[in-house]
């Protein structure tokens, strides 16, 4: 049995993994898909003080409180920053790090460094009446859709999960200063359909920090692949268990 810890991206909550969790569990694995502070069952905690560091604390606390080891830690989108910093703090508990169509930072980088288009969202939030709220991205014509989701029923379901992102999440930098993190193997899963203009993906280095060749897999679907291709995504994740 493996332990999968699935971390949702910006604007979402843990419910987005609803179609993947039972498929992993059916193969005998333990699966956790928490909502980060400010989302889902923790929506009442949303505020301007919530940032990337808050979400890293969420994941590290869960790992320690549940005494999780040999964790396959999966970060989607913005959560590539979250899982990277979390793994840096408890590298001995991480068996594999998975960047699922995710931001892949270097030490000291923020979301705006990894994906410069994010700076426009930061600027809009700072200039807004709230001064800190970043609303979800709008739905676009297919194939981009709403975070890559185009089926009307799925779009309606996804909308029930979405809420504002605190701007500090996009401003705070990651910390990747533990040499032990380099030994953690990692996999990149890229969604290849419906990428909006301006959202260029940073190339994956040919060699990973542990010296092994990069492992990059692709899914021919939009960004929220856990909604649009749950079986196919599960199949890939099971290869790591």
XYZ file of C-alpha atoms in Angstrom:
241
model
C 0.000 0.000 0.000
C 1.156 3.505 -0.859
C -0.013 6.805 0.576
C -1.106 9.415 -1.942
C -1.457 13.015 -0.794
C -3.277 15.038 -3.468
C -3.006 18.837 -3.238
C -5.373 21.025 -5.242
C -4.376 24.202 -7.056
C -5.417 27.833 -6.784
C -9.137 28.642 -6.489
C -10.084 24.951 -6.093
C -10.651 22.720 -3.076
C -10.104 19.077 -2.195
C -13.391 18.002 -3.781
C -11.811 18.323 -7.236
C -10.123 14.928 -6.598
C -13.481 13.202 -5.973
C -13.245 11.072 -9.122
C -9.626 10.037 -8.540
C -9.682 9.147 -4.830
C -11.932 6.055 -5.096
C -9.949 4.729 -8.047
C -6.691 4.879 -6.080
C -8.388 3.422 -3.001
C -9.793 0.567 -5.081
C -6.198 -0.473 -5.745
C -5.559 -0.691 -2.010
C -3.877 2.637 -1.405
C -4.445 5.262 1.265
C -5.468 8.619 -0.218
C -5.746 12.060 1.362
C -7.117 15.043 -0.556
C -7.373 17.940 1.901
C -8.624 21.435 1.210
C -6.016 24.098 1.866
C -6.702 26.978 4.237
C -9.382 29.240 2.758
C -11.055 26.555 0.631
C -13.703 23.884 0.993
C -14.276 23.025 4.637
C -11.728 25.694 5.551
C -13.354 28.483 3.507
C -14.123 30.453 6.682
C -10.386 30.917 7.204
C -9.898 32.842 3.952
C -8.258 36.212 4.524
C -5.459 38.509 3.365
C -2.998 36.883 5.757
C -3.285 33.499 3.997
C -0.332 32.839 1.728
C 1.877 30.162 0.244
C 3.523 29.610 3.626
C 0.088 28.918 5.139
C -0.584 26.211 2.600
C 2.852 24.668 3.040
C 2.164 24.557 6.782
C -1.159 22.821 6.042
C 0.531 19.987 4.172
C 3.483 19.564 6.514
C 1.174 19.519 9.543
C -1.010 16.851 7.914
C 2.011 14.686 7.126
C 3.336 14.976 10.691
C -0.029 14.698 12.458
C -0.925 11.561 10.493
C 2.677 10.294 10.735
C 2.725 9.739 6.988
C 5.799 8.155 5.407
C 6.694 7.089 1.859
C 4.234 9.688 0.592
C 3.517 10.150 -3.099
C 2.948 13.913 -2.942
C 0.966 15.294 -5.876
C 0.641 19.035 -6.497
C -1.662 20.414 -9.182
C -1.057 23.820 -10.788
C -0.231 26.423 -8.077
C 0.280 23.547 -5.641
C 3.519 22.723 -7.412
C 4.874 25.510 -5.205
C 3.148 24.070 -2.131
C 4.391 20.513 -2.503
C 7.916 21.628 -3.379
C 8.288 23.652 -0.178
C 6.516 20.983 1.878
C 8.850 18.280 0.568
C 11.785 20.525 1.426
C 10.690 20.497 5.067
C 10.082 16.744 5.366
C 12.092 15.126 2.555
C 12.573 11.907 4.514
C 8.800 11.319 4.402
C 8.377 11.807 0.648
C 8.743 8.812 -1.674
C 7.877 10.680 -4.866
C 7.035 14.237 -5.867
C 4.518 14.688 -8.688
C 4.065 17.989 -10.507
C 0.645 17.691 -12.135
C 0.445 20.384 -14.817
C 2.079 22.424 -12.097
C 4.364 25.326 -11.407
C 7.893 24.013 -10.875
C 9.913 26.553 -8.876
C 13.549 27.061 -8.079
C 14.644 28.096 -4.606
C 13.443 31.594 -3.737
C 10.937 31.879 -6.595
C 7.307 32.911 -6.353
C 4.417 32.111 -8.673
C 5.171 35.259 -10.662
C 8.748 34.084 -11.229
C 7.672 30.667 -12.458
C 4.794 31.967 -14.593
C 5.234 35.721 -15.290
C 1.644 36.124 -16.503
C 0.680 35.690 -12.843
C 2.005 39.195 -12.135
C -1.020 40.655 -13.923
C -3.308 38.829 -11.480
C -1.285 40.170 -8.558
C -1.483 43.731 -9.865
C -5.243 43.507 -10.354
C -5.737 42.165 -6.838
C -3.617 44.885 -5.243
C -5.550 47.561 -7.140
C -8.968 46.084 -6.307
C -11.302 47.217 -3.549
C -10.231 44.310 -1.343
C -6.522 44.743 -2.021
C -5.908 40.984 -1.794
C -8.535 38.874 -3.550
C -7.621 37.140 -6.824
C -10.859 35.879 -8.433
C -10.915 32.613 -10.415
C -9.964 32.810 -14.055
C -12.952 33.219 -16.398
C -14.342 30.508 -18.613
C -13.005 30.723 -22.164
C -14.286 29.239 -25.431
C -13.301 25.594 -26.024
C -10.839 24.022 -25.894
C -9.624 26.186 -22.985
C -12.971 26.167 -21.179
C -12.915 26.627 -17.404
C -9.491 25.385 -16.322
C -9.621 23.033 -19.293
C -13.085 21.713 -18.446
C -15.627 22.079 -21.271
C -18.460 19.620 -20.538
C -21.374 21.769 -19.287
C -22.225 19.491 -16.349
C -18.583 19.315 -15.294
C -18.242 23.095 -15.621
C -21.270 23.562 -13.378
C -19.800 21.170 -10.796
C -16.410 22.874 -10.950
C -17.975 26.277 -10.345
C -19.277 25.039 -6.979
C -15.667 24.522 -5.855
C -14.107 27.777 -6.980
C -13.377 30.750 -4.727
C -10.947 33.654 -4.527
C -7.217 33.161 -3.991
C -5.341 35.413 -1.542
C -2.681 37.396 -3.355
C 0.022 36.386 -0.838
C -0.163 32.879 -2.275
C 1.224 34.240 -5.522
C 3.747 36.580 -3.900
C 5.527 34.479 -1.304
C 8.623 32.548 -2.446
C 9.323 28.868 -1.991
C 12.173 27.603 0.155
C 14.122 24.711 -1.352
C 17.321 24.726 0.687
C 17.561 21.181 2.061
C 20.067 19.125 0.032
C 18.100 15.995 0.975
C 15.298 17.197 -1.299
C 17.474 16.473 -4.332
C 17.252 12.747 -3.610
C 13.456 12.697 -3.884
C 12.440 11.303 -7.289
C 9.904 13.321 -9.223
C 7.536 13.027 -12.133
C 5.958 15.724 -14.295
C 2.529 15.188 -15.845
C 1.592 17.739 -18.492
C -1.918 18.385 -19.797
C -1.555 19.215 -23.468
C -5.004 20.521 -24.498
C -6.575 23.941 -24.137
C -3.600 25.896 -22.778
C -4.657 29.580 -22.672
C -2.527 32.234 -24.345
C 0.287 33.490 -22.137
C 0.477 30.413 -19.925
C 3.776 29.070 -21.173
C 5.133 26.019 -19.351
C 8.696 26.091 -18.042
C 10.732 23.317 -19.710
C 11.639 20.356 -17.527
C 15.426 19.887 -17.257
C 16.657 16.733 -18.972
C 18.222 15.554 -15.716
C 16.451 15.637 -12.374
C 18.198 16.775 -9.154
C 18.840 13.140 -8.163
C 20.810 12.635 -11.383
C 18.231 10.478 -13.143
C 16.656 11.358 -16.500
C 13.545 13.488 -16.333
C 10.254 11.604 -16.248
C 7.594 13.553 -18.149
C 4.205 12.090 -19.019
C 1.372 13.699 -20.952
C -2.413 13.622 -20.856
C -4.296 14.855 -23.918
C -6.787 16.890 -21.942
C -7.230 20.250 -20.258
C -5.687 21.588 -17.063
C -8.136 20.030 -14.571
C -7.378 16.480 -15.664
C -8.647 15.023 -12.399
C -12.108 16.079 -13.601
C -11.786 15.371 -17.322
C -9.593 12.234 -17.312
C -9.709 10.722 -13.811
C -9.155 7.132 -14.929
C -6.212 8.016 -17.133
C -4.654 10.181 -14.424
C -5.136 7.430 -11.867
C -3.431 4.986 -14.191
C -0.356 7.189 -14.296
C -0.309 7.755 -10.540
C -0.592 4.005 -9.913
C 2.629 3.490 -11.841
C 4.377 5.337 -9.004
C 2.826 3.346 -6.169
